[in-house]
Amino acid sequence: KAGVTQTPRYLIKTRGQQVTLSCSPISGHRSVSWYQQTPGQGLQFLFEYFSETQRNKGNFPGRFSGRQFSNSRSEMNVSTLELGDSALYLCASSQGEGNQPQHFGDGTRLSIL
Amino acid sequence: AQKITQTQPGMFVQEKEAVTLDCTYDTSDPSYGLFWYKQPSSGEMIFLIYQGSYDQQNATEGRYSLNFQKARKSANLVISASQLGDSAMYFCAMREATIDAGNNRKLIWGLGTSLAVNP
């Protein structure tokens, strides 16, 4: 079956703009998690959505927000972009119960100029 | 304090040899799960292997095995017969069963080990 699909793969924005990233999970998966990955900070958890509700949240400012739709697809929005937001944004899906592994998309590489 | 520690920022191994990537963790929760992921330079994160805290046997998946030493709180990944395609970053992660004060039960990640396989 199809894996996790993230769009777009690459994105270039300027400071102050906003951006929306999209993630389509594996069919049947109800949990979608978002991560920010940078060389200096490693993998940082942003938030997790399960059945359209935010279930977990990391320590990111309110400029980072997300949502999940009834078909489990998820979007992440970042407003008022800063240079430090340049990163690889990874989306992962899982069935959401117990200790099933998360399966990741290829990521969206966001560059802020 | 770091809950997941990967002490080897970088490792080299000769093709066809075995290599062990270290991971130690810190938890007081009796129920937890441990995961290893591989991230090639292309960026995608690939799930490799899972070990539950109550599993009696060490997990194995093809050339990957997990050396799980519960008392020492270590979950080292062993890759047998290394291949050039094994060159990547490797991440260890843990999920505890207990929900924390922030109502979170998220996956906690180590900083990774960069593995280079030499021909």
CSV table of N, CA and C in Angstrom, one decimal, chain B residues 17-119:
chain,number,residue,atom,x,y,z
B,17,GLU,N,31.3,-6.4,7.4
B,17,GLU,CA,31.5,-6.6,8.8
B,17,GLU,C,30.3,-6.2,9.6
B,18,ALA,N,30.2,-6.6,10.8
B,18,ALA,CA,29.1,-6.3,11.7
B,18,ALA,C,29.4,-5.0,12.4
B,19,VAL,N,28.4,-4.3,12.8
B,19,VAL,CA,28.6,-3.0,13.6
B,19,VAL,C,27.5,-2.9,14.6
B,20,THR,N,27.8,-2.3,15.8
B,20,THR,CA,26.9,-2.1,16.8
B,20,THR,C,26.7,-0.6,17.1
B,21,LEU,N,25.5,-0.1,17.1
B,21,LEU,CA,25.2,1.3,17.4
B,21,LEU,C,24.6,1.3,18.8
B,22,ASP,N,25.1,2.2,19.6
B,22,ASP,CA,24.7,2.2,21.0
B,22,ASP,C,23.5,3.1,21.2
B,23,CYS,N,22.7,2.7,22.2
B,23,CYS,CA,21.5,3.5,22.6
B,23,CYS,C,21.3,3.1,24.1
B,24,THR,N,21.3,4.1,24.9
B,24,THR,CA,20.9,4.0,26.3
B,24,THR,C,19.7,4.9,26.5
B,25,TYR,N,18.8,4.5,27.5
B,25,TYR,CA,17.6,5.2,27.7
B,25,TYR,C,17.4,5.4,29.2
B,26,ASP,N,16.5,6.3,29.5
B,26,ASP,CA,16.3,6.6,30.9
B,26,ASP,C,14.8,6.7,31.1
B,27,THR,N,14.2,5.8,31.9
B,27,THR,CA,12.8,5.8,32.2
B,27,THR,C,12.5,5.1,33.5
B,28,SER,N,11.5,5.5,34.1
B,28,SER,CA,11.0,4.8,35.3
B,28,SER,C,9.7,4.1,35.1
B,29,ASP,N,9.3,4.2,33.8
B,29,ASP,CA,8.1,3.5,33.4
B,29,ASP,C,8.4,2.0,33.1
B,30,PRO,N,7.6,1.1,33.7
B,30,PRO,CA,7.9,-0.3,33.4
B,30,PRO,C,7.5,-0.8,32.0
B,31,SER,N,6.7,0.0,31.4
B,31,SER,CA,6.2,-0.3,30.1
B,31,SER,C,6.6,0.7,29.1
B,32,TYR,N,7.3,0.3,28.1
B,32,TYR,CA,7.8,1.3,27.1
B,32,TYR,C,8.2,0.5,25.8
B,33,GLY,N,8.4,1.2,24.7
B,33,GLY,CA,8.8,0.6,23.5
B,33,GLY,C,10.0,1.3,22.9
B,34,LEU,N,10.9,0.6,22.3
B,34,LEU,CA,12.1,1.2,21.8
B,34,LEU,C,12.1,0.9,20.2
B,35,PHE,N,12.5,1.9,19.5
B,35,PHE,CA,12.5,1.9,18.1
B,35,PHE,C,13.8,2.3,17.5
B,36,TRP,N,14.2,1.7,16.4
B,36,TRP,CA,15.4,2.2,15.6
B,36,TRP,C,14.9,2.6,14.2
B,37,TYR,N,15.4,3.7,13.8
B,37,TYR,CA,15.1,4.3,12.5
B,37,TYR,C,16.4,4.6,11.7
B,38,LYS,N,16.3,4.5,10.4
B,38,LYS,CA,17.5,4.8,9.5
B,38,LYS,C,17.1,6.0,8.7
B,39,GLN,N,18.0,7.0,8.5
B,39,GLN,CA,17.7,8.1,7.7
B,39,GLN,C,18.9,8.3,6.7
B,40,PRO,N,18.7,7.8,5.4
B,40,PRO,CA,19.8,8.1,4.4
B,40,PRO,C,19.9,9.6,4.1
B,41,SER,N,20.9,9.9,3.3
B,41,SER,CA,21.1,11.3,3.0
B,41,SER,C,19.9,11.9,2.2
B,42,SER,N,19.1,11.1,1.6
B,42,SER,CA,17.9,11.6,0.9
B,42,SER,C,16.9,12.1,1.8
B,43,GLY,N,16.9,11.8,3.1
B,43,GLY,CA,16.0,12.4,4.1
B,43,GLY,C,14.9,11.6,4.6
B,44,GLU,N,14.5,10.5,3.9
B,44,GLU,CA,13.3,9.8,4.5
B,44,GLU,C,13.7,9.0,5.7
B,45,MET,N,12.9,8.8,6.6
B,45,MET,CA,13.1,8.1,7.9
B,45,MET,C,12.5,6.7,7.7
B,46,ILE,N,13.3,5.7,7.9
B,46,ILE,CA,12.9,4.3,7.6
B,46,ILE,C,12.8,3.5,8.9
B,47,PHE,N,11.7,3.0,9.3
B,47,PHE,CA,11.6,2.2,10.5
B,47,PHE,C,12.4,0.9,10.3
B,48,LEU,N,13.2,0.5,11.3
B,48,LEU,CA,14.0,-0.7,11.2
B,48,LEU,C,13.5,-1.8,12.1
B,49,ILE,N,13.3,-1.5,13.4
B,49,ILE,CA,13.1,-2.6,14.3
B,49,ILE,C,12.5,-2.0,15.6
B,50,TYR,N,11.7,-2.9,16.3
B,50,TYR,CA,11.0,-2.5,17.5
B,50,TYR,C,11.3,-3.5,18.6
B,51,GLN,N,11.4,-3.0,19.8
B,51,GLN,CA,11.5,-3.9,21.0
B,51,GLN,C,10.6,-3.4,22.1
B,52,GLY,N,9.8,-4.2,22.6
B,52,GLY,CA,8.9,-3.9,23.7
B,52,GLY,C,9.6,-4.2,25.0
B,53,SER,N,9.3,-3.5,26.1
B,53,SER,CA,10.0,-3.7,27.3
B,53,SER,C,9.7,-5.0,28.0
B,54,TYR,N,8.5,-5.6,27.6
B,54,TYR,CA,8.2,-6.9,28.2
B,54,TYR,C,8.5,-8.1,27.3
B,55,ASP,N,9.1,-7.7,26.1
B,55,ASP,CA,9.4,-8.8,25.2
B,55,ASP,C,10.5,-9.7,25.8
B,56,GLN,N,10.3,-11.0,25.7
B,56,GLN,CA,11.3,-11.9,26.3
B,56,GLN,C,12.6,-12.1,25.5
B,57,GLN,N,12.4,-11.9,24.2
B,57,GLN,CA,13.5,-12.2,23.3
B,57,GLN,C,13.9,-10.9,22.6
B,58,ASN,N,15.2,-10.8,22.2
B,58,ASN,CA,15.7,-9.7,21.4
B,58,ASN,C,15.0,-9.7,20.1
B,59,ALA,N,14.6,-8.5,19.6
B,59,ALA,CA,14.0,-8.4,18.3
B,59,ALA,C,15.0,-8.6,17.2
B,60,THR,N,14.6,-9.2,16.1
B,60,THR,CA,15.4,-9.3,14.9
B,60,THR,C,14.6,-9.1,13.7
B,61,GLU,N,15.2,-8.4,12.7
B,61,GLU,CA,14.6,-8.2,11.4
B,61,GLU,C,15.6,-8.2,10.3
B,62,GLY,N,15.7,-9.4,9.7
B,62,GLY,CA,16.8,-9.6,8.7
B,62,GLY,C,18.2,-9.4,9.2
B,63,ARG,N,18.9,-8.4,8.7
B,63,ARG,CA,20.3,-8.2,9.1
B,63,ARG,C,20.3,-7.3,10.4
B,64,TYR,N,19.2,-6.9,10.9
B,64,TYR,CA,19.1,-6.0,12.0
B,64,TYR,C,18.7,-6.8,13.3
B,65,SER,N,19.4,-6.6,14.3
B,65,SER,CA,19.0,-7.2,15.6
B,65,SER,C,19.2,-6.2,16.7
B,66,LEU,N,18.4,-6.4,17.8
B,66,LEU,CA,18.5,-5.4,18.9
B,66,LEU,C,19.1,-6.2,20.1
B,67,ASN,N,20.2,-5.7,20.6
B,67,ASN,CA,20.7,-6.2,21.8
B,67,ASN,C,20.1,-5.5,23.0
B,68,PHE,N,19.1,-6.1,23.5
B,68,PHE,CA,18.3,-5.4,24.6
B,68,PHE,C,18.7,-5.9,25.9
B,69,GLN,N,19.3,-5.0,26.7
B,69,GLN,CA,19.7,-5.3,28.1
B,69,GLN,C,18.9,-4.4,29.0
B,70,LYS,N,17.8,-4.9,29.5
B,70,LYS,CA,16.9,-4.1,30.3
B,70,LYS,C,17.4,-3.5,31.5
B,71,ALA,N,18.2,-4.3,32.3
B,71,ALA,CA,18.7,-3.9,33.5
B,71,ALA,C,19.7,-2.7,33.3
B,72,ARG,N,20.4,-2.8,32.2
B,72,ARG,CA,21.4,-1.7,31.9
B,72,ARG,C,20.7,-0.6,31.1
B,73,LYS,N,19.5,-0.7,30.8
B,73,LYS,CA,18.7,0.3,30.0
B,73,LYS,C,19.5,0.6,28.7
B,74,SER,N,19.8,-0.5,28.0
B,74,SER,CA,20.4,-0.2,26.7
B,74,SER,C,19.7,-1.1,25.6
B,75,ALA,N,19.7,-0.5,24.5
B,75,ALA,CA,19.0,-1.2,23.3
B,75,ALA,C,19.9,-0.9,22.1
B,76,ASN,N,21.0,-1.6,22.0
B,76,ASN,CA,21.9,-1.4,20.9
B,76,ASN,C,21.5,-2.1,19.6
B,77,LEU,N,21.6,-1.4,18.5
B,77,LEU,CA,21.3,-2.0,17.2
B,77,LEU,C,22.5,-2.7,16.6
B,78,VAL,N,22.4,-3.9,16.2
B,78,VAL,CA,23.4,-4.6,15.6
B,78,VAL,C,23.1,-4.8,14.1
B,79,ILE,N,24.0,-4.4,13.2
B,79,ILE,CA,23.8,-4.6,11.8
B,79,ILE,C,24.8,-5.6,11.4
B,80,SER,N,24.4,-6.8,10.9
B,80,SER,CA,25.3,-7.8,10.4
B,80,SER,C,25.6,-7.6,9.0
B,81,ALA,N,26.8,-8.0,8.5
B,81,ALA,CA,27.2,-8.0,7.1
B,81,ALA,C,26.9,-6.7,6.5
B,82,SER,N,27.5,-5.6,6.9
B,82,SER,CA,27.2,-4.3,6.5
B,82,SER,C,27.3,-4.1,5.0
B,83,GLN,N,26.5,-3.3,4.4
B,83,GLN,CA,26.4,-3.0,3.0
B,83,GLN,C,26.6,-1.5,2.8
B,84,LEU,N,27.1,-1.2,1.6
B,84,LEU,CA,27.3,0.3,1.3
B,84,LEU,C,26.0,1.1,1.5
B,85,GLY,N,24.9,0.5,1.2
B,85,GLY,CA,23.6,1.1,1.4
B,85,GLY,C,23.2,1.3,2.8
B,86,ASP,N,24.0,0.8,3.7
B,86,ASP,CA,23.7,1.0,5.2
B,86,ASP,C,24.2,2.4,5.7
B,87,SER,N,25.0,3.0,4.8
B,87,SER,CA,25.5,4.4,5.2
B,87,SER,C,24.4,5.3,5.4
B,88,ALA,N,24.2,5.8,6.6
B,88,ALA,CA,23.0,6.7,6.9
B,88,ALA,C,23.2,7.2,8.4
B,89,MET,N,22.2,8.0,8.7
B,89,MET,CA,22.0,8.3,10.2
B,89,MET,C,21.1,7.3,10.8
B,90,TYR,N,21.4,6.9,12.0
B,90,TYR,CA,20.5,5.9,12.7
B,90,TYR,C,20.1,6.6,14.0
B,91,PHE,N,18.7,6.5,14.2
B,91,PHE,CA,18.1,7.1,15.4
B,91,PHE,C,17.5,6.0,16.3
B,92,CYS,N,17.7,6.2,17.5
B,92,CYS,CA,17.0,5.4,18.5
B,92,CYS,C,15.9,6.2,19.1
B,93,ALA,N,14.7,5.6,19.4
B,93,ALA,CA,13.6,6.4,20.0
B,93,ALA,C,12.9,5.5,21.0
B,94,MET,N,12.2,6.2,21.9
B,94,MET,CA,11.5,5.5,23.0
B,94,MET,C,10.1,6.1,23.1
B,95,ARG,N,9.1,5.3,23.4
B,95,ARG,CA,7.8,5.7,23.8
B,95,ARG,C,7.4,5.1,25.1
B,96,GLU,N,7.2,5.9,26.1
B,96,GLU,CA,6.8,5.4,27.4
B,96,GLU,C,5.2,5.2,27.4
B,97,ALA,N,4.8,4.3,28.3
B,97,ALA,CA,3.3,4.1,28.4
B,97,ALA,C,2.6,5.2,29.2
B,98,THR,N,3.4,5.8,30.1
B,98,THR,CA,2.8,6.7,31.0
B,98,THR,C,2.6,8.1,30.3
B,99,ILE,N,1.4,8.7,30.5
B,99,ILE,CA,1.2,10.0,30.0
B,99,ILE,C,1.8,11.0,31.0
B,100,ASP,N,2.6,12.0,30.4
B,100,ASP,CA,3.3,12.9,31.3
B,100,ASP,C,2.4,14.1,31.7
B,101,ALA,N,3.0,15.0,32.5
B,101,ALA,CA,2.3,16.1,33.0
B,101,ALA,C,1.6,16.9,32.0
B,102,GLY,N,2.2,16.9,30.8
B,102,GLY,CA,1.6,17.7,29.7
B,102,GLY,C,0.6,16.9,28.9
B,103,ASN,N,0.2,15.8,29.4
B,103,ASN,CA,-0.8,14.9,28.8
B,103,ASN,C,-0.2,14.4,27.5
B,104,ASN,N,1.1,14.1,27.5
B,104,ASN,CA,1.8,13.7,26.3
B,104,ASN,C,2.3,12.3,26.4
B,105,ARG,N,2.3,11.6,25.4
B,105,ARG,CA,2.9,10.2,25.3
B,105,ARG,C,3.6,10.1,24.0
B,106,LYS,N,4.5,11.0,23.8
B,106,LYS,CA,5.2,11.2,22.5
B,106,LYS,C,6.4,10.3,22.4
B,107,LEU,N,6.9,10.2,21.2
B,107,LEU,CA,8.1,9.5,20.9
B,107,LEU,C,9.3,10.4,21.2
B,108,ILE,N,10.3,9.9,22.0
B,108,ILE,CA,11.4,10.6,22.4
B,108,ILE,C,12.6,10.1,21.6
B,109,TRP,N,13.4,11.1,21.0
B,109,TRP,CA,14.4,10.7,20.0
B,109,TRP,C,15.8,11.0,20.6
B,110,GLY,N,16.7,10.1,20.2
B,110,GLY,CA,18.2,10.4,20.4
B,110,GLY,C,18.6,11.3,19.3
B,111,LEU,N,19.9,11.8,19.4
B,111,LEU,CA,20.4,12.7,18.4
B,111,LEU,C,21.0,12.0,17.2
B,112,GLY,N,21.1,10.7,17.2
B,112,GLY,CA,21.5,9.9,16.1
B,112,GLY,C,23.0,9.6,16.0
B,113,THR,N,23.3,8.5,15.2
B,113,THR,CA,24.7,8.1,15.0
B,113,THR,C,24.8,8.1,13.4
B,114,SER,N,25.8,8.7,12.9
B,114,SER,CA,26.1,8.7,11.5
B,114,SER,C,27.0,7.5,11.2
B,115,LEU,N,26.5,6.6,10.4
B,115,LEU,CA,27.3,5.4,10.0
B,115,LEU,C,27.8,5.5,8.6
B,116,ALA,N,29.1,5.2,8.4
B,116,ALA,CA,29.7,5.2,7.1
B,116,ALA,C,30.2,3.8,6.9
B,117,VAL,N,29.8,3.2,5.8
B,117,VAL,CA,30.3,1.9,5.4
B,117,VAL,C,31.3,2.0,4.3
B,118,ASN,N,32.5,1.6,4.6
B,118,ASN,CA,33.7,1.7,3.6
B,118,ASN,C,33.8,0.5,2.8
B,119,PRO,N,34.0,0.7,1.5
B,119,PRO,CA,34.1,-0.5,0.6
B,119,PRO,C,35.4,-1.2,0.8
